[in-house]
mmCIF file of C-alpha atoms in Angstrom:
data_model
loop_
_atom_site.group_PDB
_atom_site.id
_atom_site.type_symbol
_atom_site.label_atom_id
_atom_site.label_comp_id
_atom_site.label_asym_id
_atom_site.label_seq_id
_atom_site.Cartn_x
_atom_site.Cartn_y
_atom_site.Cartn_z
ATOM 1 C CA MET A 118 -45.225 -29.845 -8.176
ATOM 2 C CA ASP A 119 -47.347 -27.520 -10.241
ATOM 3 C CA THR A 120 -50.863 -28.004 -11.611
ATOM 4 C CA TYR A 121 -49.609 -29.472 -14.886
ATOM 5 C CA SER A 122 -46.710 -31.663 -13.715
ATOM 6 C CA LEU A 123 -48.560 -33.986 -11.345
ATOM 7 C CA PRO A 124 -51.005 -35.241 -14.005
ATOM 8 C CA ARG A 125 -48.048 -35.990 -16.300
ATOM 9 C CA LEU A 126 -46.324 -37.889 -13.481
ATOM 10 C CA ALA A 127 -49.488 -39.855 -12.651
ATOM 11 C CA LYS A 128 -50.144 -40.650 -16.317
ATOM 12 C CA ALA A 129 -46.572 -41.907 -16.815
ATOM 13 C CA ALA A 130 -46.847 -44.138 -13.740
ATOM 14 C CA HIS A 131 -50.243 -45.475 -14.820
ATOM 15 C CA ARG A 132 -48.927 -46.318 -18.323
ATOM 16 C CA GLN A 133 -46.484 -48.621 -16.592
ATOM 17 C CA GLY A 134 -49.164 -50.246 -14.455
ATOM 18 C CA TRP A 135 -48.016 -48.465 -11.297
ATOM 19 C CA TYR A 136 -50.647 -46.676 -9.213
ATOM 20 C CA PRO A 137 -48.776 -45.042 -6.334
ATOM 21 C CA ASP A 138 -50.403 -42.694 -3.893
ATOM 22 C CA ILE A 139 -49.427 -39.211 -5.009
ATOM 23 C CA ASP A 140 -50.027 -36.229 -2.784
ATOM 24 C CA MET A 141 -49.886 -32.633 -3.833
ATOM 25 C CA ASN A 142 -49.790 -29.223 -2.202
ATOM 26 C CA TRP A 143 -52.039 -26.236 -2.855
ATOM 27 C CA SER A 144 -51.165 -26.174 -6.541
ATOM 28 C CA GLY A 145 -53.530 -29.110 -7.051
ATOM 29 C CA HIS A 146 -56.444 -27.171 -5.578
ATOM 30 C CA ASP A 147 -57.159 -25.415 -8.852
ATOM 31 C CA GLN A 148 -60.375 -25.534 -10.859
ATOM 32 C CA ARG A 149 -58.420 -26.627 -13.950
ATOM 33 C CA PHE A 150 -56.735 -29.599 -12.290
ATOM 34 C CA PRO A 151 -59.498 -32.261 -12.566
ATOM 35 C CA ASP A 152 -59.856 -31.620 -16.309
ATOM 36 C CA ILE A 153 -56.094 -31.476 -16.901
ATOM 37 C CA GLY A 154 -55.528 -34.710 -14.991
ATOM 38 C CA GLY A 155 -58.646 -36.591 -16.082
ATOM 39 C CA GLN A 156 -58.846 -40.184 -14.904
ATOM 40 C CA ASP A 157 -55.227 -40.077 -13.756
ATOM 41 C CA VAL A 158 -56.170 -37.846 -10.803
ATOM 42 C CA GLU A 159 -59.626 -39.312 -10.109
ATOM 43 C CA ASP A 160 -60.005 -40.195 -6.400
ATOM 44 C CA HIS A 161 -56.537 -38.734 -5.880
ATOM 45 C CA PHE A 162 -55.920 -37.236 -2.436
ATOM 46 C CA LEU A 163 -54.221 -33.885 -2.324
ATOM 47 C CA ILE A 164 -51.932 -32.819 0.469
ATOM 48 C CA GLY A 165 -54.479 -30.144 0.984
ATOM 49 C CA ALA A 166 -55.850 -26.744 0.382
ATOM 50 C CA GLY A 167 -54.698 -23.647 2.208
ATOM 51 C CA MET A 168 -58.273 -22.471 2.793
ATOM 52 C CA PRO A 169 -61.728 -24.051 2.511
ATOM 53 C CA HIS A 170 -62.865 -25.070 -0.963
ATOM 54 C CA TRP A 171 -64.153 -22.125 -3.012
ATOM 55 C CA THR A 172 -67.691 -23.560 -2.911
ATOM 56 C CA SER A 173 -67.809 -23.094 0.876
ATOM 57 C CA PRO A 174 -70.264 -20.478 2.153
ATOM 58 C CA LYS A 175 -67.261 -18.988 3.972
ATOM 59 C CA LEU A 176 -65.945 -17.928 0.561
ATOM 60 C CA ASN A 177 -69.064 -16.232 -0.816
ATOM 61 C CA ASP A 178 -67.265 -12.871 -0.734
ATOM 62 C CA PHE A 179 -64.257 -14.379 -2.512
ATOM 63 C CA ARG A 180 -66.406 -15.745 -5.333
ATOM 64 C CA GLY A 181 -68.204 -12.393 -5.601
ATOM 65 C CA ALA A 182 -64.899 -10.523 -5.769
ATOM 66 C CA MET A 183 -63.616 -12.902 -8.435
ATOM 67 C CA GLN A 184 -66.755 -12.427 -10.534
ATOM 68 C CA LYS A 185 -66.622 -8.652 -10.165
ATOM 69 C CA TYR A 186 -62.892 -7.927 -10.439
ATOM 70 C CA VAL A 187 -61.403 -10.969 -12.194
ATOM 71 C CA PRO A 188 -64.146 -12.410 -14.401
ATOM 72 C CA GLY A 189 -62.897 -15.681 -15.822
ATOM 73 C CA GLY A 190 -60.135 -15.832 -13.189
ATOM 74 C CA VAL A 191 -59.009 -19.217 -11.901
ATOM 75 C CA LEU A 192 -60.565 -20.414 -8.668
ATOM 76 C CA ALA A 193 -57.736 -22.028 -6.733
ATOM 77 C CA SER A 194 -55.954 -22.077 -3.384
ATOM 78 C CA TRP A 195 -53.518 -19.502 -4.753
ATOM 79 C CA SER A 196 -56.279 -17.041 -5.708
ATOM 80 C CA GLU A 197 -58.068 -17.684 -2.402
ATOM 81 C CA MET A 198 -54.901 -16.956 -0.455
ATOM 82 C CA ALA A 199 -54.231 -13.737 -2.370
ATOM 83 C CA TRP A 200 -57.773 -12.604 -1.516
ATOM 84 C CA GLY A 201 -57.304 -13.877 2.063
ATOM 85 C CA ALA A 202 -54.153 -11.761 2.402
ATOM 86 C CA GLY A 203 -56.301 -8.732 1.642
ATOM 87 C CA LYS A 204 -58.780 -9.843 4.326
ATOM 88 C CA LEU A 205 -55.893 -10.116 6.780
ATOM 89 C CA ILE A 206 -54.770 -6.579 5.892
ATOM 90 C CA GLU A 207 -58.344 -5.399 6.551
ATOM 91 C CA VAL A 208 -58.105 -6.881 10.059
ATOM 92 C CA ILE A 209 -54.645 -5.621 10.964
ATOM 93 C CA GLY A 210 -55.110 -2.284 9.207
ATOM 94 C CA GLN A 211 -58.099 -1.058 11.186
ATOM 95 C CA ASP A 212 -55.901 1.361 13.127
ATOM 96 C CA PHE A 213 -53.375 2.163 10.413
ATOM 97 C CA PRO A 214 -52.476 5.805 9.873
ATOM 98 C CA ALA A 215 -53.242 7.439 6.516
ATOM 99 C CA LYS A 216 -49.832 6.415 5.182
ATOM 100 C CA PRO A 217 -48.948 3.079 6.829
ATOM 101 C CA THR A 218 -45.361 1.900 7.042
ATOM 102 C CA SER A 219 -43.942 -1.605 7.213
ATOM 103 C CA ALA A 220 -43.651 -1.070 10.976
ATOM 104 C CA ASP A 221 -47.429 -0.501 11.090
ATOM 105 C CA PHE A 222 -47.996 -3.793 9.257
ATOM 106 C CA LEU A 223 -45.720 -5.654 11.653
ATOM 107 C CA LYS A 224 -47.403 -4.058 14.664
ATOM 108 C CA GLY A 225 -50.758 -5.231 13.288
ATOM 109 C CA LEU A 226 -49.490 -8.769 12.753
ATOM 110 C CA TYR A 227 -47.982 -8.916 16.250
ATOM 111 C CA ALA A 228 -51.332 -7.827 17.697
ATOM 112 C CA LEU A 229 -53.084 -10.918 16.279
ATOM 113 C CA ASN A 230 -53.962 -13.614 18.779
ATOM 114 C CA GLY A 231 -55.758 -16.554 17.229
ATOM 115 C CA GLU A 232 -57.279 -14.694 14.260
ATOM 116 C CA THR A 233 -59.085 -17.099 11.880
ATOM 117 C CA LEU A 234 -60.663 -14.601 9.464
ATOM 118 C CA GLY A 235 -64.013 -16.220 10.172
ATOM 119 C CA GLY A 236 -62.722 -19.770 9.721
ATOM 120 C CA LEU A 237 -60.772 -19.116 6.526
ATOM 121 C CA VAL A 238 -57.418 -19.913 8.156
ATOM 122 C CA PRO A 239 -56.240 -21.722 11.292
ATOM 123 C CA PRO A 240 -55.642 -19.490 14.346
ATOM 124 C CA LEU A 241 -52.942 -16.953 13.473
ATOM 125 C CA ALA A 242 -50.592 -15.144 15.799
ATOM 126 C CA TYR A 243 -47.074 -13.847 15.341
ATOM 127 C CA GLN A 244 -44.419 -13.107 17.914
ATOM 128 C CA GLU A 245 -42.017 -10.239 17.566
ATOM 129 C CA GLY A 246 -38.462 -11.366 16.964
ATOM 130 C CA LYS A 247 -39.509 -14.884 15.922
ATOM 131 C CA GLY A 248 -39.993 -16.240 12.428
ATOM 132 C CA SER A 249 -43.367 -17.254 11.072
ATOM 133 C CA ASP A 250 -42.245 -20.760 10.113
ATOM 134 C CA GLN A 251 -44.301 -22.318 12.939
ATOM 135 C CA SER A 252 -47.412 -20.181 12.444
ATOM 136 C CA ASN A 253 -49.458 -22.585 10.310
ATOM 137 C CA PHE A 254 -49.042 -26.330 9.843
ATOM 138 C CA CYS A 255 -52.626 -26.948 8.754
ATOM 139 C CA ILE A 256 -54.444 -27.915 5.569
ATOM 140 C CA ILE A 257 -57.882 -28.971 4.415
ATOM 141 C CA PRO A 258 -57.344 -32.427 2.843
ATOM 142 C CA MET A 259 -59.360 -33.085 -0.305
ATOM 143 C CA ARG A 260 -59.728 -35.683 -2.979
ATOM 144 C CA ILE A 261 -61.116 -35.480 -6.497
ATOM 145 C CA HIS A 262 -64.172 -37.585 -7.241
ATOM 146 C CA ASN A 263 -66.247 -37.183 -10.409
ATOM 147 C CA LYS A 264 -64.125 -34.114 -11.200
ATOM 148 C CA GLN A 265 -65.221 -32.440 -7.952
ATOM 149 C CA TYR A 266 -63.134 -31.607 -4.894
ATOM 150 C CA ILE A 267 -64.409 -33.445 -1.828
ATOM 151 C CA PRO A 268 -63.031 -32.084 1.476
ATOM 152 C CA LYS A 269 -62.224 -34.876 3.920
ATOM 153 C CA ASP A 270 -63.842 -33.067 6.839
ATOM 154 C CA GLY A 271 -65.767 -30.112 5.428
ATOM 155 C CA ASP A 272 -64.188 -26.758 6.218
ATOM 156 C CA ASN A 273 -62.206 -28.155 9.148
ATOM 157 C CA PHE A 274 -58.443 -27.920 9.098
ATOM 158 C CA THR A 275 -56.196 -30.900 9.761
ATOM 159 C CA CYS A 276 -52.967 -29.875 11.451
ATOM 160 C CA ALA A 277 -49.640 -31.628 11.827
ATOM 161 C CA PRO A 278 -49.473 -33.900 14.883
ATOM 162 C CA GLY A 279 -48.474 -31.900 17.923
ATOM 163 C CA TRP A 280 -48.803 -28.521 16.189
ATOM 164 C CA GLN A 281 -50.429 -25.832 18.286
ATOM 165 C CA PRO A 282 -51.210 -22.268 17.260
ATOM 166 C CA VAL A 283 -48.990 -19.557 18.656
ATOM 167 C CA HIS A 284 -50.482 -18.185 21.880
ATOM 168 C CA LYS A 285 -49.675 -14.907 23.515
#
């Protein structure tokens, strides 16, 4: 569900005296969400964020880039991941020719072996000829308390039981 739908769902349930556990994906990790949801999302656990919370020291550069290039932009998992994609291109593009092709991008991705971008993502690796659907089954679980995101275990990722990063 999106940032605006979950609070409406929670509010409707609460009006009826029902307080189910409601989990949400990255869309709930958005600076607007605690205000939009108010008391209906207080102490609500999210499925998780795709990267550490934007207040993490690991995201100092992200916050600086947002202030410089997108003043007033929304801090959220989605904006973090867009910025993180650029960081990944910086890593894989170190040996790109002047005019890189899609083959150059793929070659760079296939060369990764446990890349974490300094702890911003779980260990990444991709195998040629295989899909990326098994590349990342990890989140950073958070809850909202006093309108603040509280990571369950700091910047540490929680991964699906049995999931292991791709190894080469």
